[in-house]
Amino acid sequence: MSYLIAPSILSADFGNLQRDIEMINQSSADWFHIDIMDGVFVPNISFGFPVLKTIQKHAKKPLDVHLMIVDPDRYTQAFKDVGAEILTVHYEACTHLHRSIQNIKNCGMKAGVAINPHTSINLLEDTIHDIDLVCVMSVNPGFGGQKFIENTYHKVSLLKQLIKSKNSKALIEIDGGVDLNNYKKLLQSGADVLVAGNTVFSSDNPIDTIKKLKVI
Ligand code: DX5
Ligand code: ZN
């Protein structure tokens, strides 16, 4: 089974950001997961372009950027310019989701769509063949270190079926509360990418924890 690990920078030590980026470079992690929050779509503000430029400067792995912002189309090109390889917008934040996906692809990035815990998989039926990655939120977005929502396994299985039935190549990413106890079950349910913030950065040995998440 091949799958990817994407440590979330939200849980890094921003006073030692370069050190934490180098740690991920040296680890067996695959992507950098980068959470952008605007204080409107979610009840928290994270960081913006100056921090992204620092990440772009030091990171040696793909930047997987998760936008938790309203009207994300305004910034598609700007995120391309700071090195985003995968740009994910929220289903709930896009009035014209199909257009948002096309904009991301036209800018030369892979297009991701994130869905909140309350959003049904069925709502992706008409866009799944255009989507490169579906980010299944396994917590309500806005904060790191929250408790994993158990219904996620069921959603991932349904999403896997939808992807197969539509012949889509979309990857399934799980975001929120992923830890060493639930990652195997998530992979068995059909996950392709696991985001891990708190589990990696609050551990005594982040490199070792990433290594553990890569063992199936
Ligand atoms: C939550 C963010 C997540 C968060 C995950 O809104 O989208 O990416 O950083 O953090 P953990 O793994 O700590 O739940
Ligand atoms: Zn995220």
PDB file of C-alpha atoms and ligand atoms in Angstrom:
ATOM      1  CA  MET A   1       0.000   0.000   0.000  1.00  0.00           C
ATOM      2  CA  SER A   2       1.490   3.342  -0.954  1.00  0.00           C
ATOM      3  CA  TYR A   3       0.436   6.483   0.861  1.00  0.00           C
ATOM      4  CA  LEU A   4       1.793   9.877   1.819  1.00  0.00           C
ATOM      5  CA  ILE A   5       2.414  11.664   5.111  1.00  0.00           C
ATOM      6  CA  ALA A   6       1.971  15.433   5.252  1.00  0.00           C
ATOM      7  CA  PRO A   7       3.030  17.034   8.557  1.00  0.00           C
ATOM      8  CA  SER A   8       1.048  20.184   9.290  1.00  0.00           C
ATOM      9  CA  ILE A   9       3.187  23.288   9.790  1.00  0.00           C
ATOM     10  CA  LEU A  10       0.414  24.786  11.959  1.00  0.00           C
ATOM     11  CA  SER A  11       1.838  22.807  14.889  1.00  0.00           C
ATOM     12  CA  ALA A  12       5.466  23.797  14.218  1.00  0.00           C
ATOM     13  CA  ASP A  13       7.434  26.122  16.491  1.00  0.00           C
ATOM     14  CA  PHE A  14       7.234  29.436  14.594  1.00  0.00           C
ATOM     15  CA  GLY A  15      10.200  30.746  16.566  1.00  0.00           C
ATOM     16  CA  ASN A  16      12.216  27.944  15.029  1.00  0.00           C
ATOM     17  CA  LEU A  17      10.452  27.588  11.728  1.00  0.00           C
ATOM     18  CA  GLN A  18      13.536  26.938   9.632  1.00  0.00           C
ATOM     19  CA  ARG A  19      14.636  24.203  12.045  1.00  0.00           C
ATOM     20  CA  ASP A  20      11.227  22.497  11.827  1.00  0.00           C
ATOM     21  CA  ILE A  21      11.181  22.752   8.024  1.00  0.00           C
ATOM     22  CA  GLU A  22      14.657  21.165   7.867  1.00  0.00           C
ATOM     23  CA  MET A  23      13.403  18.408  10.169  1.00  0.00           C
ATOM     24  CA  ILE A  24      10.625  17.579   7.684  1.00  0.00           C
ATOM     25  CA  ASN A  25      13.106  17.775   4.790  1.00  0.00           C
ATOM     26  CA  GLN A  26      15.240  15.165   6.526  1.00  0.00           C
ATOM     27  CA  SER A  27      12.342  12.956   7.593  1.00  0.00           C
ATOM     28  CA  SER A  28      10.460  10.351   5.588  1.00  0.00           C
ATOM     29  CA  ALA A  29       7.473  12.722   5.239  1.00  0.00           C
ATOM     30  CA  ASP A  30       6.244  13.348   1.700  1.00  0.00           C
ATOM     31  CA  TRP A  31       4.594  16.791   1.691  1.00  0.00           C
ATOM     32  CA  PHE A  32       4.338  19.934   3.794  1.00  0.00           C
ATOM     33  CA  HIS A  33       0.705  20.596   4.784  1.00  0.00           C
ATOM     34  CA  ILE A  34       0.102  24.320   5.152  1.00  0.00           C
ATOM     35  CA  ASP A  35      -3.074  25.673   6.766  1.00  0.00           C
ATOM     36  CA  ILE A  36      -4.254  29.143   5.808  1.00  0.00           C
ATOM     37  CA  MET A  37      -7.056  30.500   8.037  1.00  0.00           C
ATOM     38  CA  ASP A  38      -8.767  33.863   7.635  1.00  0.00           C
ATOM     39  CA  GLY A  39     -10.733  34.281  10.874  1.00  0.00           C
ATOM     40  CA  VAL A  40     -13.967  34.374   8.812  1.00  0.00           C
ATOM     41  CA  PHE A  41     -14.443  30.932   7.292  1.00  0.00           C
ATOM     42  CA  VAL A  42     -12.939  29.464  10.454  1.00  0.00           C
ATOM     43  CA  PRO A  43     -12.726  31.024  13.933  1.00  0.00           C
ATOM     44  CA  ASN A  44      -8.944  31.324  13.826  1.00  0.00           C
ATOM     45  CA  ILE A  45      -6.242  33.190  11.915  1.00  0.00           C
ATOM     46  CA  SER A  46      -3.046  31.302  11.091  1.00  0.00           C
ATOM     47  CA  PHE A  47      -0.464  32.978   8.855  1.00  0.00           C
ATOM     48  CA  GLY A  48      -0.077  34.419   5.378  1.00  0.00           C
ATOM     49  CA  PHE A  49       2.348  35.123   2.568  1.00  0.00           C
ATOM     50  CA  PRO A  50       5.457  36.259   4.504  1.00  0.00           C
ATOM     51  CA  VAL A  51       5.509  32.923   6.342  1.00  0.00           C
ATOM     52  CA  LEU A  52       4.772  31.024   3.127  1.00  0.00           C
ATOM     53  CA  LYS A  53       7.762  32.673   1.473  1.00  0.00           C
ATOM     54  CA  THR A  54       9.976  31.386   4.281  1.00  0.00           C
ATOM     55  CA  ILE A  55       8.546  27.899   3.868  1.00  0.00           C
ATOM     56  CA  GLN A  56       9.069  28.079   0.100  1.00  0.00           C
ATOM     57  CA  LYS A  57      12.685  29.128   0.629  1.00  0.00           C
ATOM     58  CA  HIS A  58      13.609  26.161   2.818  1.00  0.00           C
ATOM     59  CA  ALA A  59      11.188  23.341   1.964  1.00  0.00           C
ATOM     60  CA  LYS A  60      12.444  20.580  -0.325  1.00  0.00           C
ATOM     61  CA  LYS A  61       9.147  18.714  -0.635  1.00  0.00           C
ATOM     62  CA  PRO A  62       5.812  19.641  -2.258  1.00  0.00           C
ATOM     63  CA  LEU A  63       3.696  22.304  -0.538  1.00  0.00           C
ATOM     64  CA  ASP A  64       0.128  21.115   0.048  1.00  0.00           C
ATOM     65  CA  VAL A  65      -1.776  24.314   0.832  1.00  0.00           C
ATOM     66  CA  HIS A  66      -5.176  24.056   2.556  1.00  0.00           C
ATOM     67  CA  LEU A  67      -7.191  27.275   2.283  1.00  0.00           C
ATOM     68  CA  MET A  68      -9.725  27.805   5.049  1.00  0.00           C
ATOM     69  CA  ILE A  69     -10.757  31.179   3.676  1.00  0.00           C
ATOM     70  CA  VAL A  70     -13.817  32.720   2.052  1.00  0.00           C
ATOM     71  CA  ASP A  71     -13.685  33.591  -1.650  1.00  0.00           C
ATOM     72  CA  PRO A  72     -10.392  31.737  -2.260  1.00  0.00           C
ATOM     73  CA  ASP A  73     -10.375  32.525  -6.021  1.00  0.00           C
ATOM     74  CA  ARG A  74      -8.938  35.954  -5.198  1.00  0.00           C
ATOM     75  CA  TYR A  75      -5.625  34.359  -4.208  1.00  0.00           C
ATOM     76  CA  THR A  76      -5.154  31.414  -6.593  1.00  0.00           C
ATOM     77  CA  GLN A  77      -2.244  32.957  -8.528  1.00  0.00           C
ATOM     78  CA  ALA A  78      -0.679  34.360  -5.333  1.00  0.00           C
ATOM     79  CA  PHE A  79      -0.446  30.875  -3.821  1.00  0.00           C
ATOM     80  CA  LYS A  80       1.080  29.537  -7.022  1.00  0.00           C
ATOM     81  CA  ASP A  81       3.689  32.296  -6.759  1.00  0.00           C
ATOM     82  CA  VAL A  82       4.733  31.170  -3.259  1.00  0.00           C
ATOM     83  CA  GLY A  83       5.215  27.598  -4.394  1.00  0.00           C
ATOM     84  CA  ALA A  84       1.938  25.772  -3.779  1.00  0.00           C
ATOM     85  CA  GLU A  85       1.879  22.510  -5.710  1.00  0.00           C
ATOM     86  CA  ILE A  86      -1.515  21.371  -4.458  1.00  0.00           C
ATOM     87  CA  LEU A  87      -4.078  24.063  -3.645  1.00  0.00           C
ATOM     88  CA  THR A  88      -7.161  22.988  -1.704  1.00  0.00           C
ATOM     89  CA  VAL A  89     -10.300  25.090  -1.340  1.00  0.00           C
ATOM     90  CA  HIS A  90     -13.306  24.323   0.839  1.00  0.00           C
ATOM     91  CA  TYR A  91     -16.499  23.071  -0.784  1.00  0.00           C
ATOM     92  CA  GLU A  92     -18.421  25.245   1.716  1.00  0.00           C
ATOM     93  CA  ALA A  93     -16.500  28.400   0.721  1.00  0.00           C
ATOM     94  CA  CYS A  94     -16.989  28.182  -3.051  1.00  0.00           C
ATOM     95  CA  THR A  95     -20.171  29.356  -4.735  1.00  0.00           C
ATOM     96  CA  HIS A  96     -18.790  28.226  -8.094  1.00  0.00           C
ATOM     97  CA  LEU A  97     -16.681  25.244  -7.123  1.00  0.00           C
ATOM     98  CA  HIS A  98     -16.171  24.027 -10.671  1.00  0.00           C
ATOM     99  CA  ARG A  99     -14.763  27.417 -11.664  1.00  0.00           C
ATOM    100  CA  SER A 100     -12.464  27.476  -8.612  1.00  0.00           C
ATOM    101  CA  ILE A 101     -11.089  24.044  -9.564  1.00  0.00           C
ATOM    102  CA  GLN A 102     -10.462  25.170 -13.146  1.00  0.00           C
ATOM    103  CA  ASN A 103      -8.716  28.329 -11.935  1.00  0.00           C
ATOM    104  CA  ILE A 104      -6.338  26.287  -9.801  1.00  0.00           C
ATOM    105  CA  LYS A 105      -5.523  23.944 -12.683  1.00  0.00           C
ATOM    106  CA  ASN A 106      -5.099  26.816 -15.142  1.00  0.00           C
ATOM    107  CA  CYS A 107      -2.515  28.283 -12.773  1.00  0.00           C
ATOM    108  CA  GLY A 108      -0.556  25.009 -12.982  1.00  0.00           C
ATOM    109  CA  MET A 109      -1.414  23.437  -9.622  1.00  0.00           C
ATOM    110  CA  LYS A 110      -3.233  20.302  -8.549  1.00  0.00           C
ATOM    111  CA  ALA A 111      -6.759  21.078  -7.357  1.00  0.00           C
ATOM    112  CA  GLY A 112      -7.970  19.923  -3.956  1.00  0.00           C
ATOM    113  CA  VAL A 113     -11.433  20.212  -2.418  1.00  0.00           C
ATOM    114  CA  ALA A 114     -11.886  19.983   1.353  1.00  0.00           C
ATOM    115  CA  ILE A 115     -15.176  18.969   2.928  1.00  0.00           C
ATOM    116  CA  ASN A 116     -16.246  19.718   6.479  1.00  0.00           C
ATOM    117  CA  PRO A 117     -17.477  16.906   8.760  1.00  0.00           C
ATOM    118  CA  HIS A 118     -21.109  17.860   8.043  1.00  0.00           C
ATOM    119  CA  THR A 119     -20.720  17.854   4.250  1.00  0.00           C
ATOM    120  CA  SER A 120     -21.897  14.745   2.416  1.00  0.00           C
ATOM    121  CA  ILE A 121     -19.666  12.881  -0.028  1.00  0.00           C
ATOM    122  CA  ASN A 122     -22.607  12.828  -2.480  1.00  0.00           C
ATOM    123  CA  LEU A 123     -22.138  16.544  -3.098  1.00  0.00           C
ATOM    124  CA  LEU A 124     -18.912  15.757  -4.971  1.00  0.00           C
ATOM    125  CA  GLU A 125     -20.635  13.506  -7.502  1.00  0.00           C
ATOM    126  CA  ASP A 126     -20.535  16.095 -10.281  1.00  0.00           C
ATOM    127  CA  THR A 127     -16.990  17.333  -9.706  1.00  0.00           C
ATOM    128  CA  ILE A 128     -15.016  14.297  -8.568  1.00  0.00           C
ATOM    129  CA  HIS A 129     -13.558  13.580 -12.031  1.00  0.00           C
ATOM    130  CA  ASP A 130     -12.050  17.106 -12.061  1.00  0.00           C
ATOM    131  CA  ILE A 131     -10.591  16.937  -8.555  1.00  0.00           C
ATOM    132  CA  ASP A 132      -7.007  15.816  -7.858  1.00  0.00           C
ATOM    133  CA  LEU A 133      -7.410  15.522  -4.087  1.00  0.00           C
ATOM    134  CA  VAL A 134     -10.327  15.413  -1.656  1.00  0.00           C
ATOM    135  CA  CYS A 135      -9.405  16.561   1.838  1.00  0.00           C
ATOM    136  CA  VAL A 136     -11.817  14.902   4.257  1.00  0.00           C
ATOM    137  CA  MET A 137     -11.908  16.981   7.417  1.00  0.00           C
ATOM    138  CA  SER A 138     -11.850  14.647  10.388  1.00  0.00           C
ATOM    139  CA  VAL A 139     -12.225  17.576  12.817  1.00  0.00           C
ATOM    140  CA  ASN A 140     -14.041  20.880  12.406  1.00  0.00           C
ATOM    141  CA  PRO A 141     -11.446  23.101  10.724  1.00  0.00           C
ATOM    142  CA  GLY A 142      -9.757  25.917  12.599  1.00  0.00           C
ATOM    143  CA  PHE A 143      -7.385  24.389  15.118  1.00  0.00           C
ATOM    144  CA  GLY A 144      -4.706  21.749  15.474  1.00  0.00           C
ATOM    145  CA  GLY A 145      -4.793  19.123  18.196  1.00  0.00           C
ATOM    146  CA  GLN A 146      -8.533  18.345  18.125  1.00  0.00           C
ATOM    147  CA  LYS A 147     -10.229  14.993  18.646  1.00  0.00           C
ATOM    148  CA  PHE A 148     -10.714  12.759  15.596  1.00  0.00           C
ATOM    149  CA  ILE A 149     -14.353  12.315  14.457  1.00  0.00           C
ATOM    150  CA  GLU A 150     -15.112   8.575  14.147  1.00  0.00           C
ATOM    151  CA  ASN A 151     -17.647   8.949  11.301  1.00  0.00           C
ATOM    152  CA  THR A 152     -14.664   9.736   9.055  1.00  0.00           C
ATOM    153  CA  TYR A 153     -13.985   6.031   8.352  1.00  0.00           C
ATOM    154  CA  HIS A 154     -17.460   5.655   6.886  1.00  0.00           C
ATOM    155  CA  LYS A 155     -17.063   8.805   4.780  1.00  0.00           C
ATOM    156  CA  VAL A 156     -13.719   7.647   3.436  1.00  0.00           C
ATOM    157  CA  SER A 157     -15.211   4.299   2.348  1.00  0.00           C
ATOM    158  CA  LEU A 158     -18.077   6.087   0.563  1.00  0.00           C
ATOM    159  CA  LEU A 159     -15.647   8.472  -1.103  1.00  0.00           C
ATOM    160  CA  LYS A 160     -13.460   5.593  -2.269  1.00  0.00           C
ATOM    161  CA  GLN A 161     -16.513   3.991  -3.898  1.00  0.00           C
ATOM    162  CA  LEU A 162     -17.475   7.264  -5.580  1.00  0.00           C
ATOM    163  CA  ILE A 163     -13.934   7.750  -6.921  1.00  0.00           C
ATOM    164  CA  LYS A 164     -13.900   4.214  -8.348  1.00  0.00           C
ATOM    165  CA  SER A 165     -17.371   4.440  -9.855  1.00  0.00           C
ATOM    166  CA  LYS A 166     -16.518   7.686 -11.648  1.00  0.00           C
ATOM    167  CA  ASN A 167     -13.058   6.546 -12.735  1.00  0.00           C
ATOM    168  CA  SER A 168     -11.537   9.529 -10.943  1.00  0.00           C
ATOM    169  CA  LYS A 169      -7.878   9.713  -9.974  1.00  0.00           C
ATOM    170  CA  ALA A 170      -8.523  11.839  -6.879  1.00  0.00           C
ATOM    171  CA  LEU A 171      -6.433  11.141  -3.800  1.00  0.00           C
ATOM    172  CA  ILE A 172      -8.142  10.979  -0.409  1.00  0.00           C
ATOM    173  CA  GLU A 173      -6.481  13.092   2.278  1.00  0.00           C
ATOM    174  CA  ILE A 174      -7.460  12.940   5.947  1.00  0.00           C
ATOM    175  CA  ASP A 175      -7.001  16.101   7.971  1.00  0.00           C
ATOM    176  CA  GLY A 176      -7.405  16.369  11.743  1.00  0.00           C
ATOM    177  CA  GLY A 177      -6.699  14.182  14.732  1.00  0.00           C
ATOM    178  CA  VAL A 178      -4.638  11.602  12.846  1.00  0.00           C
ATOM    179  CA  ASP A 179      -2.464   9.676  15.291  1.00  0.00           C
ATOM    180  CA  LEU A 180      -0.574   6.426  15.778  1.00  0.00           C
ATOM    181  CA  ASN A 181      -3.765   4.688  16.931  1.00  0.00           C
ATOM    182  CA  ASN A 182      -6.042   5.512  13.988  1.00  0.00           C
ATOM    183  CA  TYR A 183      -3.770   5.826  10.942  1.00  0.00           C
ATOM    184  CA  LYS A 184      -3.888   2.144   9.971  1.00  0.00           C
ATOM    185  CA  LYS A 185      -7.673   1.993  10.025  1.00  0.00           C
ATOM    186  CA  LEU A 186      -7.785   5.150   7.896  1.00  0.00           C
ATOM    187  CA  LEU A 187      -5.488   3.569   5.331  1.00  0.00           C
ATOM    188  CA  GLN A 188      -7.606   0.410   5.322  1.00  0.00           C
ATOM    189  CA  SER A 189     -10.693   2.570   4.690  1.00  0.00           C
ATOM    190  CA  GLY A 190      -9.049   4.054   1.595  1.00  0.00           C
ATOM    191  CA  ALA A 191      -6.951   7.062   2.636  1.00  0.00           C
ATOM    192  CA  ASP A 192      -3.997   8.064   0.409  1.00  0.00           C
ATOM    193  CA  VAL A 193      -2.602  11.059   2.312  1.00  0.00           C
ATOM    194  CA  LEU A 194      -2.492  11.537   6.090  1.00  0.00           C
ATOM    195  CA  VAL A 195      -2.033  14.996   7.560  1.00  0.00           C
ATOM    196  CA  ALA A 196      -0.507  15.014  11.040  1.00  0.00           C
ATOM    197  CA  GLY A 197       0.155  18.122  13.091  1.00  0.00           C
ATOM    198  CA  ASN A 198      -0.036  17.588  16.802  1.00  0.00           C
ATOM    199  CA  THR A 199       0.966  13.914  16.576  1.00  0.00           C
ATOM    200  CA  VAL A 200       4.255  14.844  14.890  1.00  0.00           C
ATOM    201  CA  PHE A 201       5.212  18.126  16.530  1.00  0.00           C
ATOM    202  CA  SER A 202       4.207  17.379  20.111  1.00  0.00           C
ATOM    203  CA  SER A 203       6.118  14.113  20.137  1.00  0.00           C
ATOM    204  CA  ASP A 204       9.547  13.834  21.723  1.00  0.00           C
ATOM    205  CA  ASN A 205      11.061  12.674  18.459  1.00  0.00           C
ATOM    206  CA  PRO A 206       9.146  14.023  15.410  1.00  0.00           C
ATOM    207  CA  ILE A 207      11.388  12.250  12.861  1.00  0.00           C
ATOM    208  CA  ASP A 208      10.755   8.946  14.582  1.00  0.00           C
ATOM    209  CA  THR A 209       7.000   9.592  14.786  1.00  0.00           C
ATOM    210  CA  ILE A 210       6.878  10.297  11.036  1.00  0.00           C
ATOM    211  CA  LYS A 211       8.812   7.065  10.496  1.00  0.00           C
ATOM    212  CA  LYS A 212       6.248   5.189  12.576  1.00  0.00           C
ATOM    213  CA  LEU A 213       3.386   6.668  10.520  1.00  0.00           C
ATOM    214  CA  LYS A 214       5.079   5.266   7.420  1.00  0.00           C
ATOM    215  CA  VAL A 215       5.009   1.697   8.727  1.00  0.00           C
ATOM    216  CA  ILE A 216       2.005  -0.352   7.775  1.00  0.00           C
TER     217      ILE A 216
HETATM  218  C1  DX5 B   1      -7.308  21.994  11.064  1.00  0.00           C
HETATM  219  C2  DX5 B   1      -6.197  21.936  10.050  1.00  0.00           C
HETATM  220  C3  DX5 B   1      -5.299  20.780  10.186  1.00  0.00           C
HETATM  221  C4  DX5 B   1      -4.511  20.737  11.463  1.00  0.00           C
HETATM  222  C5  DX5 B   1      -4.313  19.294  11.779  1.00  0.00           C
HETATM  223  O1  DX5 B   1      -8.185  22.981  10.724  1.00  0.00           O
HETATM  224  O2  DX5 B   1      -6.737  21.886   8.738  1.00  0.00           O
HETATM  225  O3  DX5 B   1      -4.431  20.623   9.073  1.00  0.00           O
HETATM  226  O4  DX5 B   1      -3.279  21.382  11.391  1.00  0.00           O
HETATM  227  O5  DX5 B   1      -3.731  19.226  13.010  1.00  0.00           O
HETATM  228  P1  DX5 B   1      -3.831  17.943  13.956  1.00  0.00           P
HETATM  229  O6  DX5 B   1      -3.135  16.830  13.208  1.00  0.00           O
HETATM  230  O7  DX5 B   1      -3.117  18.402  15.155  1.00  0.00           O
HETATM  231  O8  DX5 B   1      -5.278  17.649  14.164  1.00  0.00           O
HETATM  232 ZN    ZN B   2      -5.344  21.326   7.021  1.00  0.00          ZN
END
